[in-house]
XYZ file of C-alpha atoms in Angstrom:
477
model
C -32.160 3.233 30.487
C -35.131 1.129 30.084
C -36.662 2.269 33.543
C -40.142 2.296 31.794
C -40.185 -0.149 28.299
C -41.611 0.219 25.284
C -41.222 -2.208 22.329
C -42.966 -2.808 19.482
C -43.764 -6.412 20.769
C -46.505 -7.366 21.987
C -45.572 -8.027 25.505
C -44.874 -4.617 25.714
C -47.350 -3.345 24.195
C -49.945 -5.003 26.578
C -48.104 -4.017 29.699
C -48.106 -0.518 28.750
C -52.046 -0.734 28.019
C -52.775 -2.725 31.768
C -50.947 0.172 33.677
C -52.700 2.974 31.670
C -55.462 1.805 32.113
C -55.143 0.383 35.904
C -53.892 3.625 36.634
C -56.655 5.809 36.310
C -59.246 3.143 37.164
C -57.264 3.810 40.783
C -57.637 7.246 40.387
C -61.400 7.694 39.723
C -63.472 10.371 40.605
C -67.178 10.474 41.468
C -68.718 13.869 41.416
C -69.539 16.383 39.146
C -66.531 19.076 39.692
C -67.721 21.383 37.560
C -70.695 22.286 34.470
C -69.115 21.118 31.538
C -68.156 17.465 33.025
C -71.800 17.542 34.566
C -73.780 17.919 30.869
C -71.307 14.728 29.680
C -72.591 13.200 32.701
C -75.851 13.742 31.405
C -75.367 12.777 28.393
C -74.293 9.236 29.745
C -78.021 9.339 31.097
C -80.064 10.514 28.413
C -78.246 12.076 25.640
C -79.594 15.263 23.920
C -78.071 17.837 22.535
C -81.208 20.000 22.669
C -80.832 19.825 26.001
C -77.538 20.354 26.356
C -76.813 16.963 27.398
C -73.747 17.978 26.456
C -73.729 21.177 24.688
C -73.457 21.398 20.536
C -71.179 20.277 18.661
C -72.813 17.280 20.280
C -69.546 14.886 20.993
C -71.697 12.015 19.630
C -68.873 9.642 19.317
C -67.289 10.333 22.178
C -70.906 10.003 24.200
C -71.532 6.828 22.097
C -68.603 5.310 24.132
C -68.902 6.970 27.217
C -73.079 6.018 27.467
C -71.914 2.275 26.298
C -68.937 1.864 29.226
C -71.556 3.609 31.613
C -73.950 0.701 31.007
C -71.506 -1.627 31.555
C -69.908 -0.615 34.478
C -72.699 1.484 35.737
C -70.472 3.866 37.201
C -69.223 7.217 35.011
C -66.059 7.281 37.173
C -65.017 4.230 36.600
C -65.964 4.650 32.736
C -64.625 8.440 32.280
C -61.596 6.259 33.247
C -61.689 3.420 31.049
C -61.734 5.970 28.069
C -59.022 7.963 29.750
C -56.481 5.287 30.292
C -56.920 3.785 26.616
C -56.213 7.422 25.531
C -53.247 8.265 27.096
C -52.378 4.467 26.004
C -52.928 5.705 22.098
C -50.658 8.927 23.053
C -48.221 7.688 24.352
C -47.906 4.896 21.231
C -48.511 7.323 18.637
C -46.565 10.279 20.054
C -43.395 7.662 20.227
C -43.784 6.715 16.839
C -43.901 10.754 15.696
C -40.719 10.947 17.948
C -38.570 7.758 15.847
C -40.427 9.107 12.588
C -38.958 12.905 13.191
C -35.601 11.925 14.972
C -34.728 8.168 14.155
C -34.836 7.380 17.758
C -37.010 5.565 20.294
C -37.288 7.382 23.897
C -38.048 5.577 27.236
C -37.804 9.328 28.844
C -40.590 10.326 26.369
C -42.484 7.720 27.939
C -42.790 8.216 31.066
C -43.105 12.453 30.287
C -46.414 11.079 28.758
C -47.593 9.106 31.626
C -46.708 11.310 34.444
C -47.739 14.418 32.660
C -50.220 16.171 35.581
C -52.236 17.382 33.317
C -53.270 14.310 31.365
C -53.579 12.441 33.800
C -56.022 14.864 35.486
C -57.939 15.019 32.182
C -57.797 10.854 32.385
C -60.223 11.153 34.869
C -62.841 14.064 33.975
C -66.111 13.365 32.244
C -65.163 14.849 28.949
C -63.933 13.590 25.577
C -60.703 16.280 25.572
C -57.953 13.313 26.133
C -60.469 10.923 23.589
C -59.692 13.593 21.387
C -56.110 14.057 21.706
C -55.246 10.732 21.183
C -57.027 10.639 17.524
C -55.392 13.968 17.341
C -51.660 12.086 17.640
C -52.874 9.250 15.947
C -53.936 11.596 13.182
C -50.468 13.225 13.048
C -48.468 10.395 12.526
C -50.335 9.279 9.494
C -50.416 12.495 8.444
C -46.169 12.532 8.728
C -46.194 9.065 7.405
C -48.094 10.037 4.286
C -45.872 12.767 3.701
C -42.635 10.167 3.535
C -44.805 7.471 1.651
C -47.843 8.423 -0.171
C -49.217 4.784 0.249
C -52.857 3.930 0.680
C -53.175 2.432 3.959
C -51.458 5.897 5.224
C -54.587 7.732 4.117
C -56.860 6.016 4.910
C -55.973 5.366 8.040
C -55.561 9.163 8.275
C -59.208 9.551 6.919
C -60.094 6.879 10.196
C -58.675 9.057 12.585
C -59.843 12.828 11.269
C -63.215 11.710 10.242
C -63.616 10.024 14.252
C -61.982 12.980 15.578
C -64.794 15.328 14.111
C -67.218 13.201 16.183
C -65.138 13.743 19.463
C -63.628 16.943 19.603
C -64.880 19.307 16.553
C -61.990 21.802 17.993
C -59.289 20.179 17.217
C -59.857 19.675 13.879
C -57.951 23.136 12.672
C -55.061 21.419 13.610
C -54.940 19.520 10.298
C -55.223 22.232 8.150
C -51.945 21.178 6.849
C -53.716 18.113 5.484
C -54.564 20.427 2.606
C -50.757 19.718 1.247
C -52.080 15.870 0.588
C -54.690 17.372 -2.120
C -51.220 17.436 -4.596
C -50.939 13.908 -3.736
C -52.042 11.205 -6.317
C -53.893 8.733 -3.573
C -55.473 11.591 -1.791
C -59.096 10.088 -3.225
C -58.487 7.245 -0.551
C -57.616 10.157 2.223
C -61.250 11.733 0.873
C -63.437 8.613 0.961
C -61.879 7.450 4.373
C -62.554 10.487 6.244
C -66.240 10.502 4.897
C -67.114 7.044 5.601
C -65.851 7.167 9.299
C -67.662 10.628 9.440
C -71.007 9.522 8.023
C -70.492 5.858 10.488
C -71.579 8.121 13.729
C -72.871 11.085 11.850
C -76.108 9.072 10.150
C -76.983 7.329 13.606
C -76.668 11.009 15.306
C -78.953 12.421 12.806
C -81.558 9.468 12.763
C -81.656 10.329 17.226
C -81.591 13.664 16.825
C -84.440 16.379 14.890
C -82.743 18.045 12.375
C -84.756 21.185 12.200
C -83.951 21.718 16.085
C -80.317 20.528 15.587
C -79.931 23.234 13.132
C -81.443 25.620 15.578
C -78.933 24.945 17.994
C -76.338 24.586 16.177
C -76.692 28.321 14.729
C -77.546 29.668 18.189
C -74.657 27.931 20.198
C -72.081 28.711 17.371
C -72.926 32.180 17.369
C -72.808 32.266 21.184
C -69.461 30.437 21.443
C -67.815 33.026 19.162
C -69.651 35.738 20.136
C -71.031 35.878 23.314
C -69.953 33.245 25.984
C -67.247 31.202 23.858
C -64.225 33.062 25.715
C -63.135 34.122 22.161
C -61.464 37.686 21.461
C -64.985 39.245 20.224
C -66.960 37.344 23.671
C -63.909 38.345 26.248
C -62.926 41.505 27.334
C -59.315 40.001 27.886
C -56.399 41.436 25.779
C -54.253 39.882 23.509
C -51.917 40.301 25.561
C -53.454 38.388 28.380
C -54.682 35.763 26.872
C -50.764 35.120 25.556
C -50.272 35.085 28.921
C -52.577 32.530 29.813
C -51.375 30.676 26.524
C -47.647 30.121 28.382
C -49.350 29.530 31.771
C -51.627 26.659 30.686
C -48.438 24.883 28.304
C -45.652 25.514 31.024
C -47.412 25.831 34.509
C -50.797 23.964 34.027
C -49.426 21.246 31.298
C -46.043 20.653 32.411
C -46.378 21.009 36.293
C -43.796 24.224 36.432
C -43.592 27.489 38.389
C -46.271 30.367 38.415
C -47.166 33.020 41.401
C -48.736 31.761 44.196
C -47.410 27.682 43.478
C -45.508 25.227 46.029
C -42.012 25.842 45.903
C -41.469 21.852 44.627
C -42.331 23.313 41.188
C -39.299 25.392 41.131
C -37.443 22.404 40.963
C -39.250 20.972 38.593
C -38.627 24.112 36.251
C -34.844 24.363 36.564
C -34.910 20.501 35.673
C -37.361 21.270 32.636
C -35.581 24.567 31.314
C -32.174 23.072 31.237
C -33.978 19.812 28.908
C -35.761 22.788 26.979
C -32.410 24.780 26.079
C -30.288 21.873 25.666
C -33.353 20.590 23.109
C -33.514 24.080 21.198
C -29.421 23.569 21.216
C -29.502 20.160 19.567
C -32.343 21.287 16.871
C -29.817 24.460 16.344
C -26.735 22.097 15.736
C -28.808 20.221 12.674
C -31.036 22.645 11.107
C -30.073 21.528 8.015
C -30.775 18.031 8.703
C -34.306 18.792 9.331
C -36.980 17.436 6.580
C -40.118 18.761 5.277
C -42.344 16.312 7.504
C -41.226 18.538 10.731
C -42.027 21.743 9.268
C -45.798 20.010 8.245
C -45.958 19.137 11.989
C -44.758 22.971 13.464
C -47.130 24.219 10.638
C -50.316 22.076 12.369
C -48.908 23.410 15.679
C -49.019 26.887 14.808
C -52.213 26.579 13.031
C -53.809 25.490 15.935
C -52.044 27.944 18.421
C -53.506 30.899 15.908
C -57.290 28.873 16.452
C -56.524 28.913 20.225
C -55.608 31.863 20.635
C -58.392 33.896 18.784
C -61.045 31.712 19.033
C -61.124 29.512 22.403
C -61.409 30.182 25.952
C -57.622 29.819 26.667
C -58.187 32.338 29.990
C -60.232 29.741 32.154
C -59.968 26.607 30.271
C -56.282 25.465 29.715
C -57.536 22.371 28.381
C -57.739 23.824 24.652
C -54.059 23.720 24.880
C -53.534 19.921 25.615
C -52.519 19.373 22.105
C -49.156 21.058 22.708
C -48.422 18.551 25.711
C -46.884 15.545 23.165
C -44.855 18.310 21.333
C -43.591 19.845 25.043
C -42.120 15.793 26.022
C -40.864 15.236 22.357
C -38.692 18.498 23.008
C -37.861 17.371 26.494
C -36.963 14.273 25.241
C -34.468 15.456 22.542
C -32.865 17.364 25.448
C -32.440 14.335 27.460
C -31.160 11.994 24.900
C -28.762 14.432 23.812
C -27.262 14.455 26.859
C -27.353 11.387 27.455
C -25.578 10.074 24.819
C -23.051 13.068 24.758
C -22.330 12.305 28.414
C -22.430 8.780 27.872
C -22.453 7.200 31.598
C -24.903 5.742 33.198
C -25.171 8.442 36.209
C -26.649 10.520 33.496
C -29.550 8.731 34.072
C -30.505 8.235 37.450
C -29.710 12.309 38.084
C -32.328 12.701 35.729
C -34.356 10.052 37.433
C -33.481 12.045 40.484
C -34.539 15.474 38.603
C -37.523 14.036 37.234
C -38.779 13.082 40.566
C -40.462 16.561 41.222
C -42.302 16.508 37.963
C -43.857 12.807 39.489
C -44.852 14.695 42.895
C -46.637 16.996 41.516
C -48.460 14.329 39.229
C -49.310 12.697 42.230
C -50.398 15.262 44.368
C -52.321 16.789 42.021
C -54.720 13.899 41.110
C -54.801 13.186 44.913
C -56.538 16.282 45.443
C -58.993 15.476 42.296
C -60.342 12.921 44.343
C -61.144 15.600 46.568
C -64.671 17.352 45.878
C -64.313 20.592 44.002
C -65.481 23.925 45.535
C -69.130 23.666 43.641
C -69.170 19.941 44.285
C -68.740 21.114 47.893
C -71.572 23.899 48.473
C -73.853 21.584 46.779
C -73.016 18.744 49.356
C -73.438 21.282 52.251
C -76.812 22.417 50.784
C -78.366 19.132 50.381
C -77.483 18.359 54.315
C -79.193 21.465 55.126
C -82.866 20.364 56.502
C -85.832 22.640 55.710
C -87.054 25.420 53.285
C -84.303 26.657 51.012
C -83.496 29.063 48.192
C -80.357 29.145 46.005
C -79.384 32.201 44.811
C -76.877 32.152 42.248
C -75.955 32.916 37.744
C -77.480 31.074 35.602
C -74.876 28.061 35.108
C -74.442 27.306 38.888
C -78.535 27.089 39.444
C -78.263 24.620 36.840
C -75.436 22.553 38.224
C -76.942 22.910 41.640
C -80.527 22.203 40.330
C -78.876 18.616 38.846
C -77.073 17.643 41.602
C -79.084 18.453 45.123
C -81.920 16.126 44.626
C -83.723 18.673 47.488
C -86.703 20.556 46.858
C -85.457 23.743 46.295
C -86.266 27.045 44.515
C -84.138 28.537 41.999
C -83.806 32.618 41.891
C -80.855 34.691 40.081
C -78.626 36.989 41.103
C -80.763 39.650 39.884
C -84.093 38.348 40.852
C -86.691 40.856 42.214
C -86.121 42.089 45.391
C -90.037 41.902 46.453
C -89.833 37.917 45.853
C -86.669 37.335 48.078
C -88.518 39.757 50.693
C -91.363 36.834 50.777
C -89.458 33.971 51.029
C -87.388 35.837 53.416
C -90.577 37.037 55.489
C -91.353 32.993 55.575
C -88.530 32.271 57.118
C -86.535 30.002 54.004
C -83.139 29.732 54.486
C -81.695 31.930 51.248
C -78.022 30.569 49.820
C -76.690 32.623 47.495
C -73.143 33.185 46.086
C -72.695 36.932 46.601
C -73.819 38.895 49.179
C -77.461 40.683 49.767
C -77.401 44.427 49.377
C -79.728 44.967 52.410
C -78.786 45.248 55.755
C -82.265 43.728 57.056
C -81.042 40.382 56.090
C -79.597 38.846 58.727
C -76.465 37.196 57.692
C -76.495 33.509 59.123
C -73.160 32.290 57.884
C -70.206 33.041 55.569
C -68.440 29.670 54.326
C -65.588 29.569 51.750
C -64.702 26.702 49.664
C -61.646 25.697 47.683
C -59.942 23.919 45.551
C -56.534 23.665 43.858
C -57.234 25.794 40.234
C -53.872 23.784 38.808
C -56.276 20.620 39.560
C -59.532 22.685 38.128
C -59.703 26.300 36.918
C -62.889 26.683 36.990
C -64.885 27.897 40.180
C -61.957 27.162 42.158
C -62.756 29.527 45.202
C -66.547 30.240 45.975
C -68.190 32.216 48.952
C -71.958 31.040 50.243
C -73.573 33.788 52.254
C -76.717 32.102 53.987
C -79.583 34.192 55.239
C -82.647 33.794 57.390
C -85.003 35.884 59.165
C -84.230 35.784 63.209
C -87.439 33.600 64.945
């Protein structure tokens, strides 16, 4: 069974962190696919949160390493990779040690769930601190278990560690630990206290002494009010209903996280979710058979889980951005993994396990496929590499968050106008004869419609923007 090893020796341990991170080096990208990995990109530039370069809560940690790698390797592929392979690295070490602390067991199957998973590895390669963030999110959880079976020091604080650096790379994820509000009844929870502040105030003082305060708090009151209530993709800034956003919820942990069926997919998925469902029921089975064997440290961890759905679900954009639900990936594969090693030790032969080798080869496919097409430019990325070939006078036309990805990335001359811009002023850059881009179509018929281009790309690689139209205009010599 040990088609993919992991020890606790250091042989292992080292092998494990050369393919991570050799992995995604190999898979790099090198464009901006969409806004969000464009103001990290920034960021690695000239960071300022003013400027959204990125946007508040700032990611100052996260940007700390990111800026640092980028000045060493002087490419942000290469060092949105770096970061990504030592993260899935720290998930896949932490998330196996959750796995022997909840079920007494070690899992090579859990392993490689981990480093196949599609949607990790995708998010391995983006400019943004979501994986960073997840793996101080696992690394947070086992101490957090840990503590809970031995209330020792070096539990806590290492806890502290990992909570107080996850504030500084992914503020969302934080309400997972609400939980951590059982260790107050503990008698070392002082050490838990002074941890997390320390590694808090080790990135937070530096932040502060770069940053103005006065503006800071500025932003910070006019982007939190915006995230929750006017752009944030929350239930009081989204027309969606509850009920479609749970939908989403299941589509971004089965079909987005896990690689399995939805409308419109390739039919290799299919597979892959017959092979997955069986693991899942024969998993939910298992847990059935020894409810009463189940301790208090697995309830803590569904209780962060559910805490965190309920944060999701109310209070994040879960309809374009599946991302906010990466931190349900390591509790999909432990699940998955009970499944397997059930039935692999009920069965007890070794054809057990290369059928599931077999079975788990659609799951690697996809994987592959998927992050093949990352490489690939994404629809945005596109139309603002067909722009910038275009020679001559030019207008974009576009919202407000596409002018200022285009407006970053075509180092053209080129004037700016939205959607809704004044009729009268595309008239005279019309009448001039400028060549007008713009991602919906003019109103007028006396525009003469040059050319209508389409551009794609996978949404399962990138949800965002994933199909775009450019209508081009120009007055007739």
């Amino acid at each position: 069974m040990n088609f993919f090893i992991f020890s606790k020796s250091s042989y292992n341990l080292f092998f494990l962190f050369f393919i991570s991170i050799s992995s995604r080096l190999f898979s790099s990208i090198f464009y901006m696919e969409d806004i969000d990995s464009l103001r990290f990109a920034l960021s690695a530039f000239n960071y300022d949160v003013l400027e959204n370069q990125p946007h508040f809560p700032g990611y100052p940690l996260f940007c700390f390493v990111f800026n640092l790698l980028y000045h060493i390797t002087g490419s942000l592929g290469f060092s949105a990779s770096i970061i990504g392979g030592l993260s899935i690295f720290i998930i896949i070490v932490f998330t196996q040690k959750i796995y022997h602390l909840l079920i007494h067991k070690d899992s090579q199957f859990l392993n490689l769930l981990l480093f196949f998973n599609p949607f990790l590895w995708l998010m391995s390669n983006r400019y943004m601190p979501d994986l960073f963030g997840l793996a101080l999110l696992v690394g947070g959880l086992f101490f957090l278990i840990s503590s809970i079976q031995d209330d020792t020091k070096k539990n806590l604080i290492y806890l502290g560690f990992f909570i107080g650096c996850l504030i500084g790379v992914r503020l969302s994820y934080v309400p997972f630990f609400l939980p951590v509000l059982y260790l107050f009844f503990h008698k070392h929870v002082k050490y838990f206290i002074f941890s997390g502040l320390f590694f808090v105030l080790v990135w937070f003082i530096p932040w502060i002494v770069v940053t103005d305060v006065s503006e800071l708090i500025q932003v910070a009151v006019n982007d939190t009010q915006g995230h929750f209530f006017r752009w944030g993709g929350t239930i009081y800034s989204q027309s969606a209903s509850f009920s479609h956003r749970f939908v989403k919820i299941v589509e971004s942990i089965f079909a987005d996280s896990l690689g399995m069926w939805w409308s419109g997919r390739h039919w290799i998925t299919i597979v892959n979710s017959f092979f997955l469902i069986v693991l899942f029921c024969i998993s939910f089975f298992r847990m059935y058979l020894d409810t009463k064997s189940l301790k208090k440290e697995f309830f803590i961890f569904l209780l962060c889980i559910f805490c965190y759905f309920i944060w999701v679900f109310l209070f994040q954009n879960i309809v374009y951005k599946p991302r906010h639900l990466m931190p349900f990936i390591p509790l999909s594969c432990c699940l998955l993994s009970i499944g397997f090693d059930y039935l692999y030790h009920k069965i007890n032969f070794k054809s057990i396990v290369y059928m599931m080798c077999l079975c788990l080869m659609p799951y690697i496919i996809i994987t592959i496929k998927l992050v093949s097409q990352h490489k690939n430019n994404s629809a945005i990325s596109q139309i603002s590499a067909y722009v910038t070939n275009f020679q001559g006078n030019k207008i974009i036309m576009s919202n407000h968050l596409m002018n200022y990805y285009f407006n970053k990335t075509i180092q053209d001359d080129i004037i700016y106008l939205d959607n809704k811009a004044d009729p009268n002023i595309i008239e005279h850059y019309y009448s001039n004869y400028f060549r007008i881009f713009t991602t919906h179509r003019l109103s007028s018929e006396e525009y003469y419609l040059v050319n209508k281009l389409s551009f794609y790309h996978n949404p399962y690689v990138n949800k965002l923007w994933s199909h775009l139209t450019l209508y081009e205009y120009e007055k007739k010599e």
